[in-house]
Amino acid sequence: QVQLVESGGGLVQAGGSLRLSCAASGRTLNIYAMGWFRQAPGKEREFVASIRGYSSNTAYADSVKGRFTISRDNAKNTVSLQMNSLKAEDTAVYLCAAAVSRVGVNDRLYDYWGQGTQVTVSS
């Protein structure tokens, strides 16, 4: 089992920045890739970014490219999401996820999930 705990959410004005962190514990050696998803009220959960294991290959949703950066510290078993130039439409609960075998934009590829952290961007 892998446990994921997110932190760093909050309220920020449009144009501001936030940094989310996700700490993994348990069988972390099984993790192949990690990702961030978000879910706004009344909307489906959507892919934000992902990062593969030790290769650090990354992928981003078009809506966040150039504004968000995902990074991973394998020594500390953490993954971070630096969010800059935030917009009101970025408001959502952000969830950290871990995959043991494949990575992609489909949330069904991910095996473990955190509880989420709220990000609210005021316009």
mmCIF file with all atom_site columns, C-alpha atoms in Angstrom:
data_model
loop_
_atom_site.group_PDB
_atom_site.id
_atom_site.type_symbol
_atom_site.label_atom_id
_atom_site.label_alt_id
_atom_site.label_comp_id
_atom_site.label_asym_id
_atom_site.label_entity_id
_atom_site.label_seq_id
_atom_site.pdbx_PDB_ins_code
_atom_site.Cartn_x
_atom_site.Cartn_y
_atom_site.Cartn_z
_atom_site.occupancy
_atom_site.B_iso_or_equiv
_atom_site.pdbx_formal_charge
_atom_site.auth_seq_id
_atom_site.auth_comp_id
_atom_site.auth_asym_id
_atom_site.auth_atom_id
_atom_site.pdbx_PDB_model_num
ATOM 1   C CA . GLN A 1 1   ? 0.000   0.000  0.000   1.00 0.00 ? 1   GLN A CA 1
ATOM 2   C CA . VAL A 1 2   ? 0.995   3.588  -0.624  1.00 0.00 ? 2   VAL A CA 1
ATOM 3   C CA . GLN A 1 3   ? -0.294  6.544  1.343   1.00 0.00 ? 3   GLN A CA 1
ATOM 4   C CA . LEU A 1 4   ? -0.380  10.033 -0.159  1.00 0.00 ? 4   LEU A CA 1
ATOM 5   C CA . VAL A 1 5   ? -0.859  13.271 1.745   1.00 0.00 ? 5   VAL A CA 1
ATOM 6   C CA . GLU A 1 6   ? -1.205  16.627 -0.008  1.00 0.00 ? 6   GLU A CA 1
ATOM 7   C CA . SER A 1 7   ? -0.446  20.038 1.436   1.00 0.00 ? 7   SER A CA 1
ATOM 8   C CA . GLY A 1 8   ? -0.058  23.611 0.297   1.00 0.00 ? 8   GLY A CA 1
ATOM 9   C CA . GLY A 1 9   ? -3.517  24.542 -0.891  1.00 0.00 ? 9   GLY A CA 1
ATOM 10  C CA . GLY A 1 10  ? -5.207  27.797 0.024   1.00 0.00 ? 10  GLY A CA 1
ATOM 11  C CA . LEU A 1 11  ? -6.718  31.030 -1.194  1.00 0.00 ? 11  LEU A CA 1
ATOM 12  C CA . VAL A 1 12  ? -4.808  33.193 -3.643  1.00 0.00 ? 12  VAL A CA 1
ATOM 13  C CA . GLN A 1 13  ? -5.616  36.101 -5.911  1.00 0.00 ? 13  GLN A CA 1
ATOM 14  C CA . ALA A 1 14  ? -5.625  35.687 -9.657  1.00 0.00 ? 14  ALA A CA 1
ATOM 15  C CA . GLY A 1 15  ? -2.116  36.013 -11.007 1.00 0.00 ? 15  GLY A CA 1
ATOM 16  C CA . GLY A 1 16  ? -0.601  34.667 -7.824  1.00 0.00 ? 16  GLY A CA 1
ATOM 17  C CA . SER A 1 17  ? 1.267   31.453 -7.097  1.00 0.00 ? 17  SER A CA 1
ATOM 18  C CA . LEU A 1 18  ? 0.922   28.407 -4.904  1.00 0.00 ? 18  LEU A CA 1
ATOM 19  C CA . ARG A 1 19  ? 3.062   25.341 -4.401  1.00 0.00 ? 19  ARG A CA 1
ATOM 20  C CA . LEU A 1 20  ? 1.422   22.009 -3.649  1.00 0.00 ? 20  LEU A CA 1
ATOM 21  C CA . SER A 1 21  ? 3.299   19.090 -2.161  1.00 0.00 ? 21  SER A CA 1
ATOM 22  C CA . CYS A 1 22  ? 2.460   15.424 -1.902  1.00 0.00 ? 22  CYS A CA 1
ATOM 23  C CA . ALA A 1 23  ? 4.263   13.137 0.508   1.00 0.00 ? 23  ALA A CA 1
ATOM 24  C CA . ALA A 1 24  ? 4.251   9.416  -0.234  1.00 0.00 ? 24  ALA A CA 1
ATOM 25  C CA . SER A 1 25  ? 4.773   6.704  2.359   1.00 0.00 ? 25  SER A CA 1
ATOM 26  C CA . GLY A 1 26  ? 4.494   2.946  2.512   1.00 0.00 ? 26  GLY A CA 1
ATOM 27  C CA . ARG A 1 27  ? 5.592   0.842  -0.471  1.00 0.00 ? 27  ARG A CA 1
ATOM 28  C CA . THR A 1 28  ? 7.035   3.798  -2.354  1.00 0.00 ? 28  THR A CA 1
ATOM 29  C CA . LEU A 1 29  ? 9.479   1.635  -4.311  1.00 0.00 ? 29  LEU A CA 1
ATOM 30  C CA . ASN A 1 30  ? 6.456   0.342  -6.238  1.00 0.00 ? 30  ASN A CA 1
ATOM 31  C CA . ILE A 1 31  ? 5.630   3.786  -7.579  1.00 0.00 ? 31  ILE A CA 1
ATOM 32  C CA . TYR A 1 32  ? 6.277   4.176  -11.306 1.00 0.00 ? 32  TYR A CA 1
ATOM 33  C CA . ALA A 1 33  ? 4.809   7.614  -11.781 1.00 0.00 ? 33  ALA A CA 1
ATOM 34  C CA . MET A 1 34  ? 2.949   10.313 -9.903  1.00 0.00 ? 34  MET A CA 1
ATOM 35  C CA . GLY A 1 35  ? 0.420   12.804 -11.037 1.00 0.00 ? 35  GLY A CA 1
ATOM 36  C CA . TRP A 1 36  ? -1.833  15.658 -10.071 1.00 0.00 ? 36  TRP A CA 1
ATOM 37  C CA . PHE A 1 37  ? -5.505  15.833 -10.919 1.00 0.00 ? 37  PHE A CA 1
ATOM 38  C CA . ARG A 1 38  ? -8.128  18.385 -9.993  1.00 0.00 ? 38  ARG A CA 1
ATOM 39  C CA . GLN A 1 39  ? -11.860 18.418 -9.560  1.00 0.00 ? 39  GLN A CA 1
ATOM 40  C CA . ALA A 1 40  ? -14.005 21.512 -9.502  1.00 0.00 ? 40  ALA A CA 1
ATOM 41  C CA . PRO A 1 41  ? -17.568 21.521 -8.145  1.00 0.00 ? 41  PRO A CA 1
ATOM 42  C CA . GLY A 1 42  ? -19.966 19.928 -10.602 1.00 0.00 ? 42  GLY A CA 1
ATOM 43  C CA . LYS A 1 43  ? -17.163 18.874 -12.942 1.00 0.00 ? 43  LYS A CA 1
ATOM 44  C CA . GLU A 1 44  ? -15.350 15.658 -13.627 1.00 0.00 ? 44  GLU A CA 1
ATOM 45  C CA . ARG A 1 45  ? -11.892 15.017 -12.298 1.00 0.00 ? 45  ARG A CA 1
ATOM 46  C CA . GLU A 1 46  ? -9.290  16.162 -14.823 1.00 0.00 ? 46  GLU A CA 1
ATOM 47  C CA . PHE A 1 47  ? -5.625  15.501 -15.409 1.00 0.00 ? 47  PHE A CA 1
ATOM 48  C CA . VAL A 1 48  ? -3.216  18.312 -14.549 1.00 0.00 ? 48  VAL A CA 1
ATOM 49  C CA . ALA A 1 49  ? 0.331   16.924 -14.714 1.00 0.00 ? 49  ALA A CA 1
ATOM 50  C CA . SER A 1 50  ? 2.372   13.772 -14.309 1.00 0.00 ? 50  SER A CA 1
ATOM 51  C CA . ILE A 1 51  ? 5.960   12.771 -13.800 1.00 0.00 ? 51  ILE A CA 1
ATOM 52  C CA . ARG A 1 52  ? 7.544   9.380  -14.363 1.00 0.00 ? 52  ARG A CA 1
ATOM 53  C CA . GLY A 1 53  ? 9.886   7.665  -11.957 1.00 0.00 ? 53  GLY A CA 1
ATOM 54  C CA . TYR A 1 54  ? 13.566  8.333  -12.182 1.00 0.00 ? 54  TYR A CA 1
ATOM 55  C CA . SER A 1 55  ? 13.508  9.593  -15.753 1.00 0.00 ? 55  SER A CA 1
ATOM 56  C CA . SER A 1 56  ? 11.522  12.673 -14.679 1.00 0.00 ? 56  SER A CA 1
ATOM 57  C CA . ASN A 1 57  ? 9.595   12.732 -17.944 1.00 0.00 ? 57  ASN A CA 1
ATOM 58  C CA . THR A 1 58  ? 6.692   15.108 -17.473 1.00 0.00 ? 58  THR A CA 1
ATOM 59  C CA . ALA A 1 59  ? 3.331   15.754 -19.099 1.00 0.00 ? 59  ALA A CA 1
ATOM 60  C CA . TYR A 1 60  ? 0.857   18.602 -18.673 1.00 0.00 ? 60  TYR A CA 1
ATOM 61  C CA . ALA A 1 61  ? -2.689  19.419 -19.540 1.00 0.00 ? 61  ALA A CA 1
ATOM 62  C CA . ASP A 1 62  ? -2.883  22.110 -22.202 1.00 0.00 ? 62  ASP A CA 1
ATOM 63  C CA . SER A 1 63  ? -4.721  24.370 -19.780 1.00 0.00 ? 63  SER A CA 1
ATOM 64  C CA . VAL A 1 64  ? -1.734  24.554 -17.407 1.00 0.00 ? 64  VAL A CA 1
ATOM 65  C CA . LYS A 1 65  ? 1.253   24.338 -19.770 1.00 0.00 ? 65  LYS A CA 1
ATOM 66  C CA . GLY A 1 66  ? 3.693   27.142 -19.196 1.00 0.00 ? 66  GLY A CA 1
ATOM 67  C CA . ARG A 1 67  ? 2.138   27.997 -15.827 1.00 0.00 ? 67  ARG A CA 1
ATOM 68  C CA . PHE A 1 68  ? 2.471   24.827 -13.737 1.00 0.00 ? 68  PHE A CA 1
ATOM 69  C CA . THR A 1 69  ? 5.585   22.768 -13.088 1.00 0.00 ? 69  THR A CA 1
ATOM 70  C CA . ILE A 1 70  ? 5.638   19.288 -11.606 1.00 0.00 ? 70  ILE A CA 1
ATOM 71  C CA . SER A 1 71  ? 8.760   18.009 -9.896  1.00 0.00 ? 71  SER A CA 1
ATOM 72  C CA . ARG A 1 72  ? 9.760   15.022 -7.842  1.00 0.00 ? 72  ARG A CA 1
ATOM 73  C CA . ASP A 1 73  ? 12.249  14.407 -5.044  1.00 0.00 ? 73  ASP A CA 1
ATOM 74  C CA . ASN A 1 74  ? 12.794  10.666 -5.005  1.00 0.00 ? 74  ASN A CA 1
ATOM 75  C CA . ALA A 1 75  ? 14.992  10.816 -1.922  1.00 0.00 ? 75  ALA A CA 1
ATOM 76  C CA . LYS A 1 76  ? 12.180  12.418 0.055   1.00 0.00 ? 76  LYS A CA 1
ATOM 77  C CA . ASN A 1 77  ? 9.347   10.573 -1.723  1.00 0.00 ? 77  ASN A CA 1
ATOM 78  C CA . THR A 1 78  ? 7.601   13.816 -2.529  1.00 0.00 ? 78  THR A CA 1
ATOM 79  C CA . VAL A 1 79  ? 6.126   15.360 -5.640  1.00 0.00 ? 79  VAL A CA 1
ATOM 80  C CA . SER A 1 80  ? 5.378   19.047 -5.971  1.00 0.00 ? 80  SER A CA 1
ATOM 81  C CA . LEU A 1 81  ? 3.271   21.208 -8.227  1.00 0.00 ? 81  LEU A CA 1
ATOM 82  C CA . GLN A 1 82  ? 4.379   24.809 -8.620  1.00 0.00 ? 82  GLN A CA 1
ATOM 83  C CA . MET A 1 83  ? 1.437   26.828 -9.876  1.00 0.00 ? 83  MET A CA 1
ATOM 84  C CA . ASN A 1 84  ? 2.060   30.308 -11.261 1.00 0.00 ? 84  ASN A CA 1
ATOM 85  C CA . SER A 1 85  ? -0.176  32.854 -12.961 1.00 0.00 ? 85  SER A CA 1
ATOM 86  C CA . LEU A 1 86  ? -3.199  31.280 -11.345 1.00 0.00 ? 86  LEU A CA 1
ATOM 87  C CA . LYS A 1 87  ? -6.617  31.902 -12.821 1.00 0.00 ? 87  LYS A CA 1
ATOM 88  C CA . ALA A 1 88  ? -10.094 31.680 -11.347 1.00 0.00 ? 88  ALA A CA 1
ATOM 89  C CA . GLU A 1 89  ? -10.707 28.583 -13.453 1.00 0.00 ? 89  GLU A CA 1
ATOM 90  C CA . ASP A 1 90  ? -7.876  26.818 -11.614 1.00 0.00 ? 90  ASP A CA 1
ATOM 91  C CA . THR A 1 91  ? -10.082 26.705 -8.524  1.00 0.00 ? 91  THR A CA 1
ATOM 92  C CA . ALA A 1 92  ? -10.572 23.053 -7.569  1.00 0.00 ? 92  ALA A CA 1
ATOM 93  C CA . VAL A 1 93  ? -9.623  20.328 -5.170  1.00 0.00 ? 93  VAL A CA 1
ATOM 94  C CA . TYR A 1 94  ? -6.195  19.098 -6.236  1.00 0.00 ? 94  TYR A CA 1
ATOM 95  C CA . LEU A 1 95  ? -5.438  15.423 -5.764  1.00 0.00 ? 95  LEU A CA 1
ATOM 96  C CA . CYS A 1 96  ? -2.131  13.625 -5.825  1.00 0.00 ? 96  CYS A CA 1
ATOM 97  C CA . ALA A 1 97  ? -2.038  10.168 -7.399  1.00 0.00 ? 97  ALA A CA 1
ATOM 98  C CA . ALA A 1 98  ? 0.485   7.374  -7.793  1.00 0.00 ? 98  ALA A CA 1
ATOM 99  C CA . ALA A 1 99  ? 0.683   4.715  -10.476 1.00 0.00 ? 99  ALA A CA 1
ATOM 100 C CA . VAL A 1 100 ? 2.566   1.447  -10.170 1.00 0.00 ? 100 VAL A CA 1
ATOM 101 C CA . SER A 1 101 ? 2.751   0.384  -13.814 1.00 0.00 ? 101 SER A CA 1
ATOM 102 C CA . ARG A 1 102 ? 1.607   2.974  -16.344 1.00 0.00 ? 102 ARG A CA 1
ATOM 103 C CA . VAL A 1 103 ? 1.133   6.707  -16.581 1.00 0.00 ? 103 VAL A CA 1
ATOM 104 C CA . GLY A 1 104 ? -1.197  8.865  -18.585 1.00 0.00 ? 104 GLY A CA 1
ATOM 105 C CA . VAL A 1 105 ? -4.046  11.337 -18.437 1.00 0.00 ? 105 VAL A CA 1
ATOM 106 C CA . ASN A 1 106 ? -6.668  8.738  -17.543 1.00 0.00 ? 106 ASN A CA 1
ATOM 107 C CA . ASP A 1 107 ? -7.286  8.628  -13.821 1.00 0.00 ? 107 ASP A CA 1
ATOM 108 C CA . ARG A 1 108 ? -7.985  4.882  -14.062 1.00 0.00 ? 108 ARG A CA 1
ATOM 109 C CA . LEU A 1 109 ? -4.252  4.329  -14.584 1.00 0.00 ? 109 LEU A CA 1
ATOM 110 C CA . TYR A 1 110 ? -3.503  5.507  -11.061 1.00 0.00 ? 110 TYR A CA 1
ATOM 111 C CA . ASP A 1 111 ? -3.622  3.124  -8.148  1.00 0.00 ? 111 ASP A CA 1
ATOM 112 C CA . TYR A 1 112 ? -3.388  5.355  -5.091  1.00 0.00 ? 112 TYR A CA 1
ATOM 113 C CA . TRP A 1 113 ? -4.923  8.707  -4.274  1.00 0.00 ? 113 TRP A CA 1
ATOM 114 C CA . GLY A 1 114 ? -4.567  11.362 -1.636  1.00 0.00 ? 114 GLY A CA 1
ATOM 115 C CA . GLN A 1 115 ? -7.478  13.119 0.028   1.00 0.00 ? 115 GLN A CA 1
ATOM 116 C CA . GLY A 1 116 ? -6.947  16.344 -1.876  1.00 0.00 ? 116 GLY A CA 1
ATOM 117 C CA . THR A 1 117 ? -6.211  19.950 -1.027  1.00 0.00 ? 117 THR A CA 1
ATOM 118 C CA . GLN A 1 118 ? -8.416  22.921 -1.888  1.00 0.00 ? 118 GLN A CA 1
ATOM 119 C CA . VAL A 1 119 ? -7.096  25.649 -4.156  1.00 0.00 ? 119 VAL A CA 1
ATOM 120 C CA . THR A 1 120 ? -9.244  28.746 -4.499  1.00 0.00 ? 120 THR A CA 1
ATOM 121 C CA . VAL A 1 121 ? -8.292  31.556 -6.862  1.00 0.00 ? 121 VAL A CA 1
ATOM 122 C CA . SER A 1 122 ? -10.181 34.797 -6.430  1.00 0.00 ? 122 SER A CA 1
ATOM 123 C CA . SER A 1 123 ? -10.661 37.044 -9.436  1.00 0.00 ? 123 SER A CA 1
#
